[in-house]
Amino acid sequence: MNVYMDNNATTQVKPEVVEAMKPYFTEIYGNASSKFYSIGRRAEQELARLRESVAKNIGADKANEVYFTASGCEADNWAIKGAALANKSRGNHIITSKIEHHAVLNTCEYLEKHGFEVTYLDVDESGFVSPEAVEAAIKDSTVLISIMTANNEIGTIEPIKQIAEVAKKHKVLFHTDAVQAMGHMKIDVKELGVDMLSLSAHKFHGPKGVGALYIRNGVRIDNLIHGGGQERGKRAATENLAGIAGLAKALDLATESLEKNTAVMTEKRDKLISGIKERIPYIKLNGPEGEKRLCNNVNFSFRYIEGESILMMLDMYNIAASTGSACASGSLDPSHVLLAIGLPHEIAHGSLRLSVSEDTTDEEIEYVLDVLPQVIQRLRDMSPLYEEVKNKV
Ligand SMILES: *Cc1c(COP(=O)(O)O)cnc(C)c1O
């Protein structure tokens, strides 16, 4: 059996999405900026239709509030750098959290090198950002708040609506990285009250390399890519019409089946969580339980062993998963998210993320619940730390 349980990293493109993309390679291949012949005008019309469809699915007032980008990272970079620079005359302070995606954190660090001041808010032991802490961090110089809708490692769903209210009360712009949330919970920009919102197609069964940034009309933001007049002159480059069609179709499917899909994913997630708890001792569930957890995310720390070793053993059983351990993060430190929720290094190193999709089967869940306890036991049997613990008991 081949089991893909890394849907927080990326997802399989749905066949309907591939079909929806095809005509834009072979038939409607005109440049949307070429208005003097029909195949160009056709591309322009299609682009407008797709933008309309995305806007409708995220609850935007107007289609022109949706800007297509080449990724979720790009949308995050644009929102933060663009809003910071455009509002520089009003202040230089930005508020974010310690558990944001690196697309947000590294962008903030970059801005710190260019005269901006950034507050990185702490989170509680489940990964929640408190709206009160956001409010307390606001100063006269604060121009932007960026807090993610849902965390990609431990699944925490943040109180975005409340934080948006705080931002609005203090007349500060509010951006949210909803890349992980899209397709896994209801996202309505008006209901959430956000000024900017990032999304990326490949996290909800669309193609890689295409994302979008919602920018509420009236938000001051600098242009991202300088060149032609595409995306209202804010992000030049000939539009990736096939990719945009894939994003729009994937979002359509995700929106249409949201209730059904989230119910399925929640059930699979909870089967994994309770099954692992029943079968394996010395573990810790990272992130919250219940409704405030992303419906497809499971993240456990297994004491006395290393996340990389778990992944390598799981790979031998053809199970694909992820870890917040150091080697995987490409540095000496384990995941910044696991450290921010207060895990000691040794426990953060033994983390495993399993993320399901609506296509995950019961057989796959059973297979993982069968294999994982064996893998953990075998690794623990080789662990000197575990040996000490056993001897003490
Ligand atoms: C995947 C992800 C991103 C980056 O999206 P890309 O399209 O891969 O650049 C940003 N933020 C979060 C929360 C993510 O999960």
Coordinates of C-alpha atoms and ligand atoms in Angstrom, one line a residue, residues 8-9 71-74 76 101 103 148 150 152 177 179-180 200 202-203, ligand 1:
N8 CA -0.3 19.9 4.7
A9 CA 2.8 19.9 2.4
S71 CA 2.5 31.1 -4.9
G72 CA 1.4 31.4 -1.4
C73 CA 4.9 32.6 -0.4
E74 CA 4.6 35.4 -3.0
D76 CA 2.6 36.6 1.8
H101 CA 5.1 30.3 8.1
A103 CA 7.1 33.2 4.1
M148 CA -2.1 33.1 10.0
A150 CA -4.5 28.1 10.6
N152 CA 0.5 24.3 8.9
D177 CA -2.1 33.8 5.6
V179 CA -2.9 29.1 2.7
Q180 CA -3.4 26.1 5.0
S200 CA -2.2 28.9 -2.7
H202 CA -1.6 23.3 -4.4
K203 CA -2.8 23.1 -0.8
Ligands
LIG1 C1 2.4 26.1 2.0 C2 2.3 27.3 2.8 C3 2.7 28.5 2.3 C4 3.5 28.7 1.0 O1 2.7 28.4 -0.1 P1 3.5 28.1 -1.5 O2 2.4 28.2 -2.5 O3 4.1 26.7 -1.3 O4 4.5 29.1 -1.7 C5 2.5 29.7 3.1 N1 1.9 29.6 4.3 C6 1.4 28.5 4.8 C7 0.7 28.5 6.1 C8 1.6 27.3 4.1 O5 1.1 26.1 4.6

